[in-house]
Amino acid sequence: MSVENNKNDNVKDNRNPIQWFPGHMAKTRRIIAENLSQVDIVLELLDARAVVSSRNPDIKSITAGKPVLTLINKSDLADGKINRKWIEYYKRSGENALLIDCKSSDKSNGIKNIYPEIKNILSEKLEKYRSRGMTGRRLRAMILGIPNVGKSSLLNKLCGNVKAKVEDRPGVTLRKQWVSANIGIDLLDMPGVLWPKFESETVGLNLAFIGSIKDDILDNPENVVKLCGFLRAKYPNEFAERFKLDMAEVKSDENIEPSSADNYYIFQRIGQKRGYIMPGGEIDSERCAKTILTEFRAGKIGRISLEEPGE
């Protein structure tokens, strides 16, 4: 598949590291450090679609040796096979991890497994409490995660009612808040915290795709063209079916990485299929990008994982 060479002019290739460190995130890091002594365990929330990219690489140094239970959220939006690979990966690494889905009311959403796993991890501490007659002491947990991984949704799910403001955009939780959960623990919800610089362009793009970076930080059409390239390579059937594309134009040679021009052509085809045509016959790129991104985030294209162990 090919298009005119000048199509390449419409697709930028920005290789510079993406920097994003607003002041409230620096403040959040300080608040975390100041409050760690008040909690027994840290609940680290990740996005199942981008487990590596959504994990703050500074988490181990930030938590200063506190026990950590990793909760891989939004598992219903991610590839089921890859979800299982991540759990196996964490087991091999000797880390504690669970798959959860905070939006679902289904009993298989993994929420019920959180408290038993916390008690298992803190079994020695709980035994000390019992030996001292401190059986009524409530455990305390800090919820950590980057923006928009579902911290407030988890908080509300564990409390059984709406305690925290929930929106599908980053930066909604702006201050710490203590909440008593109905599973017998107290939860400290923290604002989402990113890190100073994304050394990998892929990490920055993945965070943009899942909505952990505000959409106005990175150029949507440019990034969504790259998302189209990923979907063509990894999930061609789901991609073609959702946007009513011919498999012949979507499917690329598995040994050849789709070119930027070809990805841009597919992006344009989606705009044509959806009728996003402006006066003069040009595609409304902003509208097309927003549609693709919104449908990806909502799982309408399919259960998509941007990363898997070993990559």
C-alpha positions as semicolon CSV with decimal commas, in nm:
position;residue;x (nm);y (nm);z (nm)
1;M;0,000;0,000;0,000
2;S;0,132;0,349;-0,078
3;V;0,018;0,706;-0,103
4;E;0,171;1,020;-0,250
5;N;0,507;1,114;-0,102
6;N;0,373;1,446;0,018
7;K;0,152;1,261;0,266
8;N;0,462;1,219;0,476
9;D;0,463;1,592;0,534
10;N;0,141;1,552;0,731
11;V;0,295;1,312;0,980
12;K;0,556;1,448;1,219
13;D;0,825;1,229;1,371
14;N;0,911;1,389;1,700
15;R;1,188;1,193;1,871
16;N;1,250;1,440;2,152
17;P;1,182;1,313;2,506
18;I;0,844;1,424;2,634
19;Q;0,867;1,634;2,949
20;W;0,568;1,679;3,178
21;F;0,607;1,772;3,542
22;P;0,354;2,033;3,661
23;G;0,395;2,181;4,005
24;H;0,116;1,986;4,175
25;M;0,293;1,659;4,090
26;A;0,612;1,774;4,262
27;K;0,398;1,861;4,561
28;T;0,234;1,516;4,548
29;R;0,573;1,345;4,575
30;R;0,644;1,541;4,893
31;I;0,303;1,456;5,038
32;I;0,358;1,086;4,966
33;A;0,691;1,089;5,148
34;E;0,541;1,273;5,445
35;N;0,251;1,028;5,483
36;L;0,416;0,690;5,420
37;S;0,480;0,639;5,790
38;Q;0,103;0,648;5,851
39;V;0,021;0,349;5,629
40;D;0,085;-0,025;5,645
41;I;0,083;-0,096;5,272
42;V;0,080;0,080;4,935
43;L;-0,178;-0,009;4,670
44;E;-0,016;0,072;4,337
45;L;-0,268;0,106;4,055
46;L;-0,166;0,041;3,693
47;D;-0,353;0,041;3,363
48;A;-0,373;-0,310;3,217
49;R;-0,343;-0,176;2,863
50;A;-0,001;-0,023;2,938
51;V;0,141;-0,190;3,248
52;V;0,500;-0,073;3,196
53;S;0,419;0,279;3,080
54;S;0,168;0,340;3,360
55;R;0,410;0,235;3,633
56;N;0,604;0,522;3,781
57;P;0,969;0,408;3,762
58;D;1,036;0,593;4,087
59;I;0,773;0,393;4,279
60;K;1,022;0,180;4,471
61;S;1,225;0,477;4,589
62;I;0,910;0,677;4,663
63;T;0,756;0,403;4,879
64;A;1,079;0,357;5,076
65;G;1,047;-0,019;5,126
66;K;0,678;-0,031;5,224
67;P;0,492;-0,348;5,117
68;V;0,328;-0,292;4,779
69;L;0,028;-0,464;4,622
70;T;0,006;-0,389;4,250
71;L;-0,350;-0,368;4,117
72;I;-0,370;-0,396;3,738
73;N;-0,690;-0,206;3,669
74;K;-0,909;-0,176;3,357
75;S;-0,836;-0,541;3,283
76;D;-1,168;-0,560;3,096
77;L;-1,026;-0,322;2,833
78;A;-0,701;-0,515;2,785
79;D;-0,622;-0,834;2,596
80;G;-0,716;-1,128;2,820
81;K;-0,420;-1,340;2,712
82;I;-0,176;-1,062;2,785
83;N;-0,345;-0,994;3,121
84;R;-0,261;-1,348;3,224
85;K;0,097;-1,305;3,104
86;W;0,136;-1,003;3,330
87;I;0,017;-1,193;3,637
88;E;0,260;-1,473;3,557
89;Y;0,537;-1,216;3,510
90;Y;0,474;-1,058;3,852
91;K;0,470;-1,400;4,019
92;R;0,804;-1,487;3,865
93;S;0,939;-1,151;3,984
94;G;0,826;-1,219;4,342
95;E;0,589;-0,921;4,342
96;N;0,225;-0,915;4,450
97;A;-0,025;-0,832;4,175
98;L;-0,398;-0,871;4,103
99;L;-0,613;-0,806;3,798
100;I;-0,911;-0,584;3,875
101;D;-1,185;-0,389;3,697
102;C;-1,318;-0,101;3,905
103;K;-1,598;-0,007;3,666
104;S;-1,765;-0,349;3,654
105;S;-2,019;-0,469;3,909
106;D;-1,951;-0,831;3,813
107;K;-1,825;-1,053;4,097
108;S;-1,531;-1,157;3,882
109;N;-1,391;-0,802;3,876
110;G;-1,120;-0,900;4,125
111;I;-1,216;-0,644;4,391
112;K;-1,305;-0,913;4,646
113;N;-0,949;-1,047;4,627
114;I;-0,786;-0,725;4,743
115;Y;-0,842;-0,750;5,119
116;P;-0,743;-1,119;5,148
117;E;-0,425;-1,040;4,955
118;I;-0,349;-0,744;5,183
119;K;-0,391;-0,968;5,488
120;N;-0,164;-1,228;5,330
121;I;0,108;-0,971;5,258
122;L;0,079;-0,823;5,610
123;S;0,035;-1,156;5,789
124;E;0,342;-1,109;6,012
125;K;0,235;-0,760;6,115
126;L;-0,119;-0,878;6,187
127;E;0,015;-1,161;6,401
128;K;0,216;-0,908;6,604
129;Y;-0,097;-0,700;6,653
130;R;-0,288;-1,007;6,774
131;S;-0,011;-1,103;7,015
132;R;-0,031;-0,753;7,166
133;G;-0,408;-0,759;7,189
134;M;-0,447;-0,500;6,911
135;T;-0,715;-0,693;6,725
136;G;-0,933;-0,387;6,664
137;R;-0,667;-0,186;6,484
138;R;-0,765;-0,101;6,126
139;L;-0,507;-0,139;5,855
140;R;-0,416;0,167;5,653
141;A;-0,330;0,171;5,283
142;M;-0,211;0,443;5,048
143;I;-0,343;0,438;4,690
144;L;-0,082;0,544;4,436
145;G;-0,090;0,567;4,060
146;I;-0,043;0,801;3,769
147;P;-0,337;1,016;3,651
148;N;-0,648;0,844;3,515
149;V;-0,566;0,485;3,611
150;G;-0,881;0,462;3,823
151;K;-0,775;0,549;4,178
152;S;-1,100;0,727;4,265
153;S;-1,304;0,447;4,105
154;L;-1,119;0,193;4,320
155;L;-1,181;0,405;4,627
156;N;-1,552;0,420;4,556
157;K;-1,571;0,048;4,482
158;L;-1,403;-0,041;4,811
159;C;-1,625;0,199;5,004
160;G;-1,945;0,072;4,848
161;N;-2,066;0,421;4,765
162;V;-1,946;0,736;4,595
163;K;-1,682;0,896;4,813
164;A;-1,451;1,048;4,553
165;K;-1,508;1,248;4,238
166;V;-1,465;1,029;3,930
167;E;-1,407;1,150;3,575
168;D;-1,234;0,987;3,279
169;R;-0,966;1,253;3,254
170;P;-0,636;1,310;3,433
171;G;-0,593;1,550;3,722
172;V;-0,935;1,518;3,888
173;T;-0,797;1,422;4,232
174;L;-0,587;1,719;4,340
175;R;-0,535;1,658;4,712
176;K;-0,499;1,369;4,953
177;Q;-0,810;1,232;5,124
178;W;-0,867;0,966;5,393
179;V;-1,165;0,732;5,350
180;S;-1,284;0,436;5,557
181;A;-1,347;0,135;5,335
182;N;-1,612;-0,124;5,412
183;I;-1,354;-0,405;5,395
184;G;-1,202;-0,294;5,725
185;I;-0,918;-0,069;5,616
186;D;-0,861;0,305;5,588
187;L;-0,751;0,435;5,251
188;L;-0,540;0,739;5,171
189;D;-0,607;0,850;4,814
190;M;-0,332;1,058;4,655
191;P;-0,332;1,274;4,342
192;G;-0,188;1,108;4,034
193;V;0,185;1,160;4,000
194;L;0,395;1,130;3,684
195;W;0,773;1,158;3,662
196;P;0,991;1,440;3,527
197;K;1,071;1,308;3,179
198;F;0,968;1,017;2,957
199;E;1,294;0,893;2,810
200;S;1,103;0,669;2,569
201;E;0,870;0,819;2,309
202;T;0,668;0,498;2,329
203;V;0,597;0,552;2,700
204;G;0,476;0,905;2,634
205;L;0,255;0,791;2,348
206;N;0,106;0,503;2,547
207;L;0,019;0,739;2,833
208;A;-0,142;0,972;2,582
209;F;-0,345;0,686;2,432
210;I;-0,485;0,572;2,768
211;G;-0,561;0,929;2,875
212;S;-0,305;0,975;3,152
213;I;-0,171;1,286;2,982
214;K;-0,409;1,565;2,893
215;D;-0,494;1,556;2,525
216;D;-0,372;1,910;2,465
217;I;-0,018;1,819;2,577
218;L;0,052;1,613;2,265
219;D;-0,077;1,665;1,912
220;N;-0,375;1,431;1,874
221;P;-0,382;1,365;1,496
222;E;-0,010;1,293;1,489
223;N;-0,032;1,051;1,779
224;V;-0,349;0,880;1,663
225;V;-0,188;0,807;1,326
226;K;0,075;0,615;1,526
227;L;-0,199;0,439;1,721
228;C;-0,349;0,332;1,387
229;G;-0,012;0,184;1,296
230;F;-0,001;-0,015;1,620
231;L;-0,356;-0,144;1,575
232;R;-0,282;-0,244;1,215
233;A;0,020;-0,443;1,328
234;K;-0,119;-0,604;1,645
235;Y;-0,500;-0,610;1,614
236;P;-0,580;-0,586;1,241
237;N;-0,907;-0,782;1,256
238;E;-1,059;-0,577;1,537
239;F;-0,935;-0,254;1,381
240;A;-1,076;-0,332;1,037
241;E;-1,411;-0,451;1,173
242;R;-1,467;-0,146;1,393
243;F;-1,398;0,108;1,120
244;K;-1,539;-0,093;0,828
245;L;-1,204;-0,112;0,649
246;D;-1,091;-0,372;0,397
247;M;-0,845;-0,620;0,547
248;A;-0,631;-0,586;0,233
249;E;-0,557;-0,222;0,317
250;V;-0,528;-0,274;0,693
251;K;-0,316;-0,587;0,708
252;S;0,054;-0,523;0,661
253;D;0,336;-0,770;0,605
254;E;0,418;-0,903;0,953
255;N;0,788;-0,867;0,873
256;I;0,759;-0,503;0,771
257;E;0,667;-0,222;1,008
258;P;0,380;-0,014;0,864
259;S;0,509;0,314;0,724
260;S;0,394;0,652;0,852
261;A;0,248;0,728;0,510
262;D;0,046;0,406;0,506
263;N;-0,079;0,472;0,859
264;Y;-0,179;0,822;0,757
265;Y;-0,366;0,676;0,459
266;I;-0,562;0,447;0,694
267;F;-0,632;0,742;0,923
268;Q;-0,771;0,933;0,624
269;R;-0,982;0,633;0,519
270;I;-1,143;0,624;0,864
271;G;-1,227;0,992;0,831
272;Q;-1,385;0,924;0,492
273;K;-1,583;0,627;0,622
274;R;-1,719;0,831;0,911
275;G;-1,802;1,128;0,688
276;Y;-1,561;1,370;0,856
277;I;-1,513;1,575;0,540
278;M;-1,470;1,951;0,550
279;P;-1,541;2,201;0,269
280;G;-1,290;2,143;-0,008
281;G;-1,284;1,768;0,050
282;E;-1,022;1,760;0,327
283;I;-1,062;1,525;0,622
284;D;-1,136;1,683;0,959
285;S;-0,825;1,539;1,126
286;E;-0,909;1,667;1,474
287;R;-1,252;1,507;1,472
288;C;-1,119;1,182;1,325
289;A;-0,841;1,163;1,587
290;K;-1,084;1,228;1,871
291;T;-1,317;0,954;1,747
292;I;-1,044;0,690;1,719
293;L;-0,896;0,782;2,056
294;T;-1,235;0,786;2,230
295;E;-1,335;0,449;2,086
296;F;-0,999;0,296;2,178
297;R;-1,026;0,418;2,537
298;A;-1,384;0,292;2,567
299;G;-1,289;-0,054;2,441
300;K;-1,509;-0,026;2,133
301;I;-1,230;-0,137;1,901
302;G;-1,173;-0,443;2,117
303;R;-0,967;-0,554;2,416
304;I;-0,632;-0,399;2,332
305;S;-0,300;-0,421;2,516
306;L;-0,029;-0,178;2,415
307;E;0,244;-0,373;2,595
308;E;0,321;-0,725;2,705
309;P;0,597;-0,886;2,911
310;G;0,923;-0,941;2,726
311;E;0,889;-0,654;2,483
